[in-house]
Amino acid sequence: MSNYHIKHLEEYWQVYRKSLRNPEVFWEEIAEEHFLWRKRWDTVLDWDFSKPEVKWYEGAELNITENCIDRHLTTRADKTAILFEPNDPTAIAEHITYRQLHERVCKFANVLKDQGVQKGDRVCIYLPMIPELAISVLACARIGAIHSVVFAGFSATALATRINDCDCKIVLTSDGSYRGNKTIDLKGIVDEALTSCPGIEKVLVAKRTNTDISMKSGRDQWLQPLLDAASKECEATIMKAEDPLFILYTSGSTGKPKGMVHTTGGYMIYTAYTFKNIFQYRENDVYWCTADIGWITGHSYIVYGPLANGATTVLFEGVPSYPDFGRFWEIVQKHKITQFYTAPTAIRALAKENLDFVEKYDLSSLKVLGTVGEPINEEAWHWYNENIGKRKSPIVDTWWQTETGGIMIAPIPFATPTIPTYATLPLPGIQPTLMNEQGEELKNNQQEGRLCIKFPWPSMARTIWGNHERYRETYFSTYKNMYFTGDGAFRDAVGYYRITGRVDDVIIVSGHNLGTAPIEDAINEHPAVAESAIVGYPHDIKGNALYGYITLKETGESRDQDNLRKEINQLITERIGPIAKLNKIQFTNGLPKTRSGKIMRRILRKIAEKDTSNLGDISTLLNPEVVKGIIENTF
Ligand code: WTA
């Protein structure tokens, strides 16, 4: 039996049970046998969910880049580590070997050091999906700087908030970025953001689009000449297992985004372990995850997990629809992709297109298909299974979160039988449970409840940057001694989990988590707006779309409502980004409220879903009459 590489269902159960019986021995063996440490740990695990405080491998020392790069140089130096597929399908793909990756990461790390970046400093990375993104992430890790990658689709305001929240002193960006047939002025967005970021001393700019940009003297420098001049050797800084590796922001249901802090040792172990098992990675496979490194999926399953296993990981700059809807499948054929990991929203979008886009290509290299980010609906699952997997590649529906760092519930391909819409079984070391609203644990199967985790796992986020109390309150205060995920789930008769969706005010649109409060805050900034409430409603491709109910200060018919809608969406784009734009905006005379003044989103959600037959008792509302008006004017 191998703890590290599970191949059959029976083995899964044995390993799973072992991980429950003695979690510390389990995680100790894995850490010992498969990773490179500079110093061994004193204790495997120390935890207290009431504080909450979790420490894995305390006393141990390591550098994650030695595990992801250096240790492969003896056996895999000339193997492709990163396979870069540019936006332009006629451009040549770039194979970066482990040896070259080592050199480029070292050079980049030396540049950062020359710019005054030290261990523990926060580095903001705002780059498109080009090799410099992965390389700069690893360069930070090389010298113990904490990277904070901000998805390069976020607006200047969102970028500034994230830069200021963790006091970054340097930004890494590019002149522009390509997305399909569009060119985006990334540096312009950075310039705008930096007007409100006094802490930023330096900006390093990679050249990608060769567009004209302005460079502020004393602050901005082109990256390439600095890299050219840098030494290709950079000794790895020795880190403690619990030293922070990175911060990644995720939307909460209220307030500003939460900077989730992940630490080094446990994160490395868990992402590597799950990568190996969930994708059944073998030495000559070519693995492709289509996510952006700006999200946790990219951190864990484009960069760290694959590289820690010496894998070849594809980095794709473009979009699924350019030059046409066959792009993904063209890439699968071209690079003989063996594992393909994407989001349900992408699958739904591609399933709408003509099957010719799929059938033109040879997809026979595929062995495992994955999905992540939101529940996958049955129709999309079958389309994926039949047309992409040809019914021979298992679909791993992987449930996890930015906060969990790695995949928590998912089938192990060729071991766990899959069922559409079920994430199936917890991975070794993961102890999920369901709770009811009264705080009782639902011990029997065939029940639906709120998904919690009872025991720590190595890659869990340790805190929210600068706000440990918010971390405690958000995840550990709802149920005693449990991590609360914010998701609902159903557990079937055999113990398989099916994730039913968020139970809080987070809405997942095209796989992106959006908190309702920040969007409402943006809307309320419009001078004509009195009040607003956002809810999600089902959408064929995005999974959910946003429906905004907005009350104006003056209900004058005179206002051009279409224009107002445009202005409101423009404001949201500026404050958060285009992903948070509202699909529908309904102007209302009021919002349904409880007597204590709380907006009844449950009712608004039902109306948006066009399910008005059972709104429950609305007579207890402060203003039941507004509900009728809203229903009458619904889209
Ligand atoms: C949702 C993404 C159903 C869930 C890795 C979770 C899923 C949130 C699945 C985290 C899945 C993710 N089935 N729902 N397979 N995967 N989710 O932080 O609501 O961007 O809480 O992390 O996405 O999103 P995040």
XYZ file of C-alpha atoms and ligand atoms in Angstrom:
660
model
C 0.000 0.000 0.000
C 1.274 3.435 -0.835
C 0.094 6.394 1.172
C 1.388 8.736 -1.467
C -0.075 7.268 -4.616
C -3.500 5.684 -4.375
C -4.505 3.473 -7.274
C -7.590 1.472 -6.261
C -10.722 2.027 -4.265
C -9.668 -0.473 -1.634
C -6.372 1.314 -1.250
C -8.224 4.596 -0.903
C -10.280 3.230 1.990
C -7.236 1.794 3.705
C -5.302 5.022 3.369
C -8.306 7.103 4.361
C -8.880 5.070 7.514
C -5.229 5.291 8.415
C -5.365 9.059 7.997
C -8.253 9.172 10.479
C -6.735 6.792 12.996
C -3.479 8.597 13.199
C -3.324 11.783 11.162
C 0.065 12.783 12.458
C 1.775 9.551 11.521
C 0.050 9.692 8.153
C 1.213 13.201 7.278
C 4.627 12.587 8.772
C 5.289 9.617 6.506
C 4.272 11.575 3.444
C 6.439 14.535 4.380
C 9.386 12.285 5.109
C 9.323 10.188 2.000
C 8.549 12.649 -0.737
C 10.007 16.056 0.038
C 13.260 17.864 0.622
C 13.689 19.480 4.015
C 16.603 21.491 5.322
C 15.667 20.643 8.881
C 13.223 18.113 10.273
C 10.129 19.133 12.263
C 9.817 18.844 16.012
C 6.060 18.267 15.966
C 3.818 17.295 13.071
C 0.687 19.085 14.219
C -0.382 21.489 16.873
C -3.918 22.856 16.727
C -6.739 24.587 18.503
C -9.784 25.579 16.454
C -11.087 27.831 19.209
C -8.281 30.372 18.815
C -7.973 29.328 15.949
C -4.361 28.224 15.635
C -2.999 25.501 13.404
C 0.661 24.599 12.946
C 2.019 21.858 10.753
C 5.598 20.593 10.795
C 6.725 23.078 13.395
C 10.444 23.421 13.688
C 11.011 22.239 10.115
C 12.907 24.305 7.558
C 12.736 24.227 3.802
C 12.412 26.222 0.656
C 9.482 25.267 -1.540
C 11.363 26.141 -4.751
C 14.031 23.564 -3.922
C 11.187 21.061 -3.903
C 9.574 22.424 -7.047
C 12.748 22.982 -9.066
C 16.224 22.183 -7.693
C 15.591 18.608 -6.678
C 14.417 17.740 -10.188
C 17.657 18.927 -11.769
C 19.410 15.625 -11.210
C 16.755 13.564 -12.948
C 14.638 15.907 -15.052
C 16.778 18.900 -15.973
C 15.819 18.773 -19.643
C 12.191 17.889 -19.109
C 9.648 20.630 -19.839
C 8.472 22.139 -16.585
C 6.291 24.899 -18.017
C 4.791 24.704 -21.480
C 3.669 28.174 -22.473
C 0.921 28.364 -25.085
C 0.514 31.990 -26.229
C -2.748 33.749 -26.998
C -1.893 33.845 -30.699
C -2.417 30.312 -32.053
C 0.198 30.860 -34.753
C 2.894 31.855 -32.261
C 5.318 29.168 -31.173
C 4.714 27.484 -27.839
C 7.604 27.848 -25.431
C 9.035 24.862 -23.561
C 10.753 25.913 -20.367
C 12.792 23.027 -18.984
C 13.470 22.526 -15.295
C 17.035 23.722 -15.869
C 15.819 26.875 -17.613
C 13.168 27.418 -14.984
C 15.841 27.234 -12.314
C 17.906 29.847 -14.106
C 14.988 32.177 -14.757
C 13.655 31.943 -11.217
C 17.122 32.610 -9.790
C 17.631 35.616 -12.040
C 14.234 37.021 -11.152
C 14.909 36.421 -7.470
C 18.188 38.311 -7.747
C 16.412 41.211 -9.442
C 13.928 41.355 -6.580
C 16.760 41.339 -4.060
C 18.540 44.125 -5.964
C 15.354 46.142 -5.757
C 15.449 45.821 -1.997
C 12.866 43.063 -1.551
C 13.565 41.107 1.619
C 12.232 38.018 3.315
C 8.705 38.694 4.583
C 8.092 41.678 2.265
C 4.872 41.600 0.265
C 5.148 41.659 -3.520
C 2.095 42.415 -5.619
C 2.011 40.503 -8.888
C -0.403 41.854 -11.486
C 0.579 39.967 -14.612
C -1.209 38.188 -17.433
C -0.763 34.452 -18.014
C 2.774 34.652 -19.377
C 5.843 32.777 -18.068
C 6.894 35.796 -15.979
C 3.822 35.237 -13.814
C 4.783 31.722 -12.714
C 8.458 32.673 -12.566
C 7.860 35.714 -10.382
C 5.702 33.689 -7.994
C 8.545 31.198 -7.616
C 11.136 33.993 -7.398
C 9.307 35.434 -4.393
C 9.212 32.002 -2.788
C 12.920 31.612 -3.507
C 13.801 34.578 -1.301
C 10.982 34.255 1.220
C 9.031 37.268 -0.014
C 5.264 36.861 0.282
C 3.553 37.019 -3.091
C 0.131 38.518 -3.473
C -1.086 37.769 -6.978
C -3.978 39.926 -8.121
C -5.941 38.560 -11.085
C -5.142 40.819 -14.040
C -8.838 41.266 -14.813
C -9.424 43.269 -11.635
C -9.929 47.020 -11.816
C -7.564 49.742 -10.589
C -9.640 50.222 -7.440
C -9.663 46.510 -6.635
C -5.917 46.366 -7.249
C -5.262 49.369 -5.014
C -7.337 47.886 -2.173
C -5.311 44.684 -2.330
C -1.961 46.479 -2.549
C -2.760 48.645 0.459
C -4.320 45.944 2.583
C -1.052 44.032 2.856
C 1.352 46.960 2.376
C 3.085 45.775 -0.751
C 6.178 47.776 -1.640
C 6.629 46.621 -5.214
C 4.367 45.735 -8.135
C 5.288 43.358 -10.952
C 3.267 43.926 -14.101
C 3.483 44.111 -17.892
C 2.937 46.817 -20.473
C -0.256 45.141 -21.629
C -1.945 41.798 -22.005
C -3.627 39.844 -24.771
C -7.003 38.232 -24.335
C -8.359 36.849 -27.567
C -8.470 39.694 -30.050
C -8.309 42.330 -27.316
C -5.271 44.089 -25.915
C -5.571 45.348 -22.370
C -3.639 48.304 -21.046
C -2.404 46.688 -17.866
C 0.209 49.293 -17.024
C -2.420 52.023 -17.340
C -4.528 50.230 -14.732
C -1.505 49.951 -12.443
C -0.732 53.662 -12.866
C -4.264 54.535 -11.923
C -4.226 52.216 -8.906
C -0.927 53.622 -7.689
C -2.331 57.115 -7.370
C -3.800 55.776 -4.132
C -0.981 53.448 -3.045
C 1.661 55.549 -1.275
C 3.581 52.473 -0.102
C 4.667 51.356 -3.565
C 8.294 52.213 -4.234
C 8.993 50.207 -7.367
C 7.210 48.870 -10.425
C 8.887 46.318 -12.691
C 7.352 45.995 -16.123
C 7.566 42.962 -18.401
C 7.252 43.641 -22.113
C 4.439 41.713 -23.724
C 2.353 43.809 -26.106
C 4.947 46.464 -27.014
C 2.339 49.132 -26.482
C 3.219 52.676 -25.626
C 3.048 53.179 -21.908
C 4.252 55.829 -19.545
C 7.095 55.027 -17.185
C 7.397 57.081 -14.045
C 11.015 57.852 -13.452
C 12.434 56.664 -10.166
C 9.586 54.214 -9.764
C 9.105 52.197 -12.964
C 11.683 50.022 -14.704
C 11.613 47.548 -17.566
C 12.167 44.061 -16.264
C 14.179 42.505 -19.078
C 17.406 44.547 -18.794
C 17.434 43.841 -15.066
C 17.022 40.116 -15.700
C 19.741 40.159 -18.339
C 22.171 41.665 -15.867
C 21.274 39.354 -12.974
C 23.234 36.321 -11.844
C 21.708 32.940 -12.586
C 22.513 31.553 -9.185
C 20.424 32.462 -6.197
C 20.653 30.451 -3.065
C 17.259 29.604 -1.655
C 16.329 31.379 1.549
C 15.621 28.887 4.275
C 12.066 29.241 5.542
C 10.273 27.860 8.541
C 7.406 25.523 7.706
C 4.926 28.019 9.130
C 6.379 31.111 7.430
C 3.835 32.700 5.076
C 4.246 31.720 1.439
C 1.559 33.895 -0.074
C -1.534 35.984 0.407
C -4.465 35.554 -1.939
C -7.592 37.663 -1.726
C -11.055 36.185 -1.846
C -14.424 37.888 -1.632
C -16.359 37.699 1.567
C -20.064 38.217 1.983
C -19.337 41.508 3.694
C -16.693 44.153 3.733
C -13.387 44.246 1.962
C -11.760 41.183 0.396
C -10.059 38.774 2.748
C -6.326 38.256 2.320
C -6.033 34.543 2.993
C -2.579 33.672 4.286
C -1.040 30.342 3.293
C 2.122 29.019 4.856
C 4.954 27.028 3.367
C 5.402 23.434 4.549
C 1.862 22.145 4.876
C 0.731 23.876 1.699
C 3.532 22.236 -0.247
C 2.778 18.761 1.096
C -0.938 18.943 0.515
C -0.935 20.469 -2.971
C 1.706 17.993 -4.141
C -0.123 15.049 -2.595
C -3.506 15.954 -4.028
C -2.073 16.764 -7.455
C -0.492 13.335 -7.671
C -3.658 11.481 -6.689
C -6.435 13.534 -8.222
C -4.770 13.653 -11.607
C -2.952 10.301 -11.373
C 0.038 12.073 -12.811
C 2.692 9.849 -14.482
C 6.146 10.898 -15.555
C 5.567 11.728 -19.206
C 2.116 13.220 -18.903
C 1.318 16.738 -20.066
C -1.060 18.334 -17.610
C -3.177 21.391 -18.348
C -5.223 23.451 -15.942
C -7.001 26.314 -17.724
C -7.405 28.520 -14.643
C -5.570 31.800 -14.202
C -2.710 31.896 -11.699
C -4.568 34.863 -10.220
C -6.879 32.358 -8.518
C -6.083 29.634 -5.987
C -6.549 26.933 -8.629
C -3.642 28.395 -10.560
C -1.445 28.730 -7.475
C -1.991 25.160 -6.309
C -2.553 23.277 -9.552
C -0.624 25.163 -12.226
C 2.403 26.153 -10.191
C 3.132 24.461 -6.874
C 1.392 21.053 -6.992
C 2.544 20.047 -10.487
C 6.097 21.368 -10.118
C 6.555 19.657 -6.756
C 5.851 16.417 -8.634
C 8.255 17.236 -11.469
C 5.357 17.501 -13.895
C 4.952 19.330 -17.193
C 2.335 22.021 -16.607
C 0.749 24.069 -19.382
C 0.353 27.831 -19.046
C -2.227 29.202 -21.473
C -2.436 32.905 -22.128
C -5.618 33.003 -24.177
C -9.333 32.362 -23.956
C -11.483 29.387 -25.049
C -13.219 31.355 -27.810
C -10.227 32.691 -29.749
C -9.626 32.351 -32.621
C -12.685 30.106 -32.371
C -14.413 27.753 -29.939
C -12.092 24.918 -30.889
C -9.054 26.460 -29.206
C -9.009 24.254 -26.105
C -9.295 21.104 -28.197
C -6.698 22.277 -30.656
C -4.296 22.697 -27.734
C -5.185 19.257 -26.345
C -4.317 17.717 -29.712
C -1.189 19.801 -30.261
C 0.442 19.092 -26.918
C -1.127 15.661 -26.356
C -2.634 16.774 -23.092
C -3.220 13.909 -20.673
C -5.040 15.675 -17.817
C -7.358 18.587 -18.473
C -8.762 20.662 -15.606
C -11.295 23.439 -16.192
C -14.412 25.133 -14.809
C -18.081 24.220 -15.394
C -18.734 27.688 -16.840
C -16.197 27.022 -19.615
C -17.723 23.613 -20.292
C -21.221 25.117 -20.555
C -20.025 27.840 -22.909
C -18.289 25.324 -25.182
C -21.182 22.867 -25.070
C -23.397 25.546 -26.628
C -21.233 25.660 -29.734
C -21.243 23.345 -32.721
C -19.756 19.902 -32.000
C -17.549 20.284 -35.073
C -15.269 22.427 -32.940
C -14.593 19.349 -30.821
C -14.716 16.648 -33.436
C -12.096 18.260 -35.637
C -9.437 17.348 -33.097
C -7.829 14.200 -31.822
C -8.453 14.083 -28.087
C -7.253 10.528 -27.580
C -4.349 11.588 -25.351
C -6.750 12.589 -22.557
C -6.860 10.344 -19.496
C -8.428 12.423 -16.720
C -10.829 15.381 -16.851
C -11.348 17.735 -13.959
C -13.754 20.475 -12.951
C -13.636 23.067 -10.196
C -15.137 26.295 -8.989
C -18.855 25.681 -8.737
C -21.307 22.814 -8.892
C -21.340 21.201 -12.319
C -24.834 20.613 -13.642
C -25.773 17.230 -14.978
C -26.095 18.310 -18.592
C -22.626 19.840 -18.689
C -21.201 16.763 -16.958
C -22.622 14.459 -19.636
C -21.450 16.680 -22.460
C -17.943 16.701 -21.008
C -17.984 12.961 -20.425
C -19.275 12.029 -23.858
C -17.663 14.528 -26.161
C -14.375 15.282 -24.485
C -13.703 12.184 -22.396
C -15.397 9.821 -24.900
C -16.708 7.987 -21.836
C -13.279 6.665 -21.002
C -11.718 9.498 -18.996
C -13.098 9.817 -15.487
C -14.318 13.277 -14.489
C -12.935 14.469 -11.194
C -15.360 17.003 -9.752
C -13.091 18.686 -7.231
C -14.557 20.639 -4.349
C -12.306 23.060 -2.485
C -11.760 26.759 -1.723
C -9.153 29.508 -1.642
C -9.168 28.955 2.104
C -8.533 25.209 1.900
C -5.455 25.632 -0.310
C -5.980 22.261 -1.974
C -8.670 19.873 -3.196
C -10.733 18.472 -0.317
C -13.474 16.300 -1.773
C -13.044 14.583 -5.135
C -12.953 11.176 -6.729
C -9.613 9.504 -7.302
C -9.770 8.613 -10.985
C -9.902 4.897 -11.808
C -10.527 4.210 -8.112
C -13.638 6.101 -6.993
C -16.713 5.467 -9.179
C -18.016 8.851 -10.327
C -21.610 10.089 -10.303
C -22.595 13.286 -12.126
C -22.789 16.329 -9.819
C -21.113 14.508 -6.908
C -17.676 15.540 -5.687
C -17.835 12.100 -4.024
C -15.431 11.280 -1.177
C -13.074 13.243 1.039
C -9.367 12.911 0.367
C -7.160 11.231 2.948
C -6.784 13.456 5.983
C -9.999 15.365 5.337
C -12.838 14.971 7.839
C -15.974 16.644 6.481
C -19.272 16.712 8.287
C -22.731 18.263 7.908
C -24.362 20.527 10.467
C -27.901 21.768 10.767
C -28.871 25.350 11.525
C -29.341 24.492 15.186
C -25.682 23.564 15.463
C -26.209 19.805 15.573
C -24.063 17.407 13.649
C -25.972 15.321 11.094
C -24.476 11.915 11.621
C -26.675 9.898 9.292
C -26.419 9.694 5.552
C -29.070 10.874 3.094
C -29.113 14.334 4.639
C -28.409 17.861 3.563
C -26.679 20.381 5.773
C -23.908 22.896 6.064
C -20.530 21.587 5.131
C -17.879 21.798 7.839
C -14.458 20.244 8.391
C -13.724 18.767 11.794
C -9.979 18.360 11.754
C -7.087 20.422 10.385
C -5.344 19.572 7.116
C -1.903 20.781 6.066
C -2.854 23.409 3.466
C -5.564 25.287 5.333
C -5.213 29.078 5.416
C -3.815 30.120 8.783
C -5.333 33.566 9.070
C -6.644 36.614 7.222
C -3.839 39.100 6.696
C -4.033 41.745 9.413
C -7.316 40.491 10.846
C -7.171 37.244 12.766
C -10.446 38.028 14.491
C -12.239 38.170 11.160
C -10.723 34.779 10.333
C -12.046 33.319 13.577
C -15.418 34.919 13.185
C -15.909 33.935 9.525
C -14.798 30.319 9.686
C -14.704 29.131 13.287
C -17.511 30.848 15.155
C -20.616 29.405 13.487
C -20.001 25.896 14.829
C -17.838 25.068 17.801
C -14.519 23.444 16.915
C -15.310 23.258 13.236
C -14.163 25.016 10.122
C -17.335 26.250 8.379
C -17.037 26.335 4.592
C -19.991 28.556 3.707
C -21.303 25.794 1.420
C -24.277 23.498 1.711
C -23.953 19.818 0.828
C -25.951 16.610 0.606
C -24.468 13.280 1.711
C -25.979 10.255 0.019
C -26.490 6.708 1.258
C -22.916 5.631 0.564
C -21.355 8.792 1.964
C -20.763 10.646 -1.298
C -20.941 14.426 -1.049
C -22.801 16.615 -3.464
C -22.154 20.331 -3.039
C -25.406 22.249 -3.286
C -23.995 25.796 -3.308
C -23.218 28.736 -1.074
C -25.374 29.314 1.963
C -24.034 32.827 2.560
C -24.108 36.024 0.522
C -21.380 34.934 -1.844
C -22.536 34.369 -5.419
C -20.436 32.359 -7.849
C -20.573 33.870 -11.336
C -18.619 32.035 -14.037
C -16.619 30.413 -11.274
C -15.672 33.724 -9.639
C -16.722 34.325 -6.061
C -18.466 37.625 -5.633
C -19.618 39.021 -2.317
C -22.854 40.961 -2.564
C -21.804 43.712 -0.156
C -18.877 45.164 -2.131
C -21.039 45.288 -5.274
C -23.865 46.994 -3.403
C -21.353 49.464 -1.980
C -20.207 50.309 -5.501
C -23.795 50.785 -6.712
C -24.693 52.935 -3.739
C -21.924 55.331 -4.662
C -23.987 56.433 -7.645
C -25.547 59.768 -6.709
C -28.995 58.721 -7.917
C -29.091 55.505 -5.901
C -30.746 55.254 -2.508
C -30.374 51.566 -1.844
C -29.635 48.297 -3.568
C -29.682 44.542 -3.127
C -27.967 41.957 -5.287
C -29.029 38.357 -5.678
C -27.994 35.521 -7.965
C -30.286 33.766 -10.431
C -29.618 30.728 -12.615
C -27.856 31.408 -15.899
C -27.187 28.861 -18.657
C -23.489 29.544 -19.030
C -22.352 31.553 -16.039
C -24.066 29.225 -13.555
C -25.378 32.280 -11.749
C -25.832 35.813 -12.982
C -26.389 38.932 -10.911
C -29.762 40.590 -10.517
C -29.769 44.007 -8.913
C -32.803 45.585 -7.261
C -32.150 49.271 -6.966
C -34.143 52.030 -5.335
C -33.493 55.526 -6.584
C -33.471 58.666 -4.497
C -35.985 60.292 -6.792
C -38.327 58.032 -8.653
C -38.665 60.560 -11.433
C -39.666 58.842 -14.663
C -37.670 61.558 -16.284
C -34.385 59.765 -15.762
C -33.127 57.741 -18.667
C -33.153 54.320 -17.041
C -31.035 52.583 -19.650
C -28.406 55.194 -19.240
C -28.543 54.790 -15.495
C -28.077 51.042 -15.873
C -24.979 51.667 -17.954
C -23.589 54.106 -15.408
C -24.162 51.664 -12.584
C -22.407 48.843 -14.408
C -19.598 51.219 -15.277
C -19.181 52.025 -11.610
C -19.073 48.346 -10.709
C -16.477 47.759 -13.423
C -14.335 50.552 -12.011
C -14.639 49.505 -8.401
C -14.434 45.728 -8.781
C -14.044 44.612 -12.388
C -16.205 43.607 -15.344
C -16.883 40.173 -13.807
C -19.146 41.792 -11.223
C -21.423 43.585 -13.706
C -25.158 43.054 -13.230
C -27.017 41.117 -15.913
C -30.342 42.619 -14.905
C -31.157 45.804 -13.098
C -34.653 46.466 -11.846
C -35.525 49.838 -10.372
C -37.938 49.414 -7.493
C -39.909 51.635 -5.176
C -38.469 49.896 -2.161
C -36.797 46.718 -0.979
C -38.601 44.157 1.188
C -37.377 44.454 4.752
C -37.872 42.783 8.074
C -39.117 44.891 10.935
C -35.563 45.226 12.098
C -34.674 46.732 8.738
C -32.803 43.792 7.212
C -33.304 43.313 3.480
C -35.058 40.013 2.780
C -32.816 38.672 0.064
C -34.541 35.294 0.200
C -37.645 36.896 -1.310
C -35.678 38.832 -3.892
C -33.828 35.667 -4.861
C -37.107 33.838 -5.428
C -38.443 36.652 -7.544
C -35.268 36.744 -9.630
C -35.551 32.987 -10.095
C -39.162 33.534 -11.219
C -40.334 31.269 -8.420
C -42.997 33.447 -6.847
C -45.482 30.691 -5.993
C -44.070 30.192 -2.531
C -42.638 33.351 -1.093
C -43.484 32.324 2.444
C -45.232 34.594 4.870
C -44.583 38.147 3.761
C -47.126 39.700 6.072
C -44.486 40.071 8.778
C -42.466 42.343 6.562
C -42.140 45.997 7.308
C -43.344 46.836 3.803
C -45.168 43.858 2.218
C -46.657 46.109 -0.464
C -43.316 46.581 -2.258
C -43.124 42.869 -3.041
C -46.159 43.057 -5.314
C -44.670 45.987 -7.195
C -41.386 44.174 -7.650
C -43.056 41.031 -8.999
C -45.103 43.045 -11.487
C -42.066 44.751 -12.904
C -39.790 41.748 -12.998
C -37.974 40.903 -16.195
C -17.468 26.566 -4.957
C -12.031 27.566 -5.929
C -19.362 22.782 -6.176
C -17.882 26.429 -3.510
C -11.122 26.347 -5.795
C -16.659 26.940 -2.778
C -17.623 24.234 -5.833
C -16.193 28.042 -3.678
C -16.710 23.290 -6.366
C -14.724 28.340 -3.525
C -17.240 22.041 -6.828
C -15.632 25.072 -5.756
N -18.559 21.838 -6.709
N -18.926 23.966 -5.744
N -16.476 21.107 -7.370
N -15.485 23.849 -6.301
N -16.910 25.315 -5.488
O -12.350 30.192 -3.285
O -19.003 27.251 -3.278
O -12.593 30.497 -5.791
O -16.956 27.408 -1.485
O -11.932 28.317 -4.781
O -16.482 27.582 -4.992
O -14.271 29.197 -4.544
P -12.755 29.652 -4.605
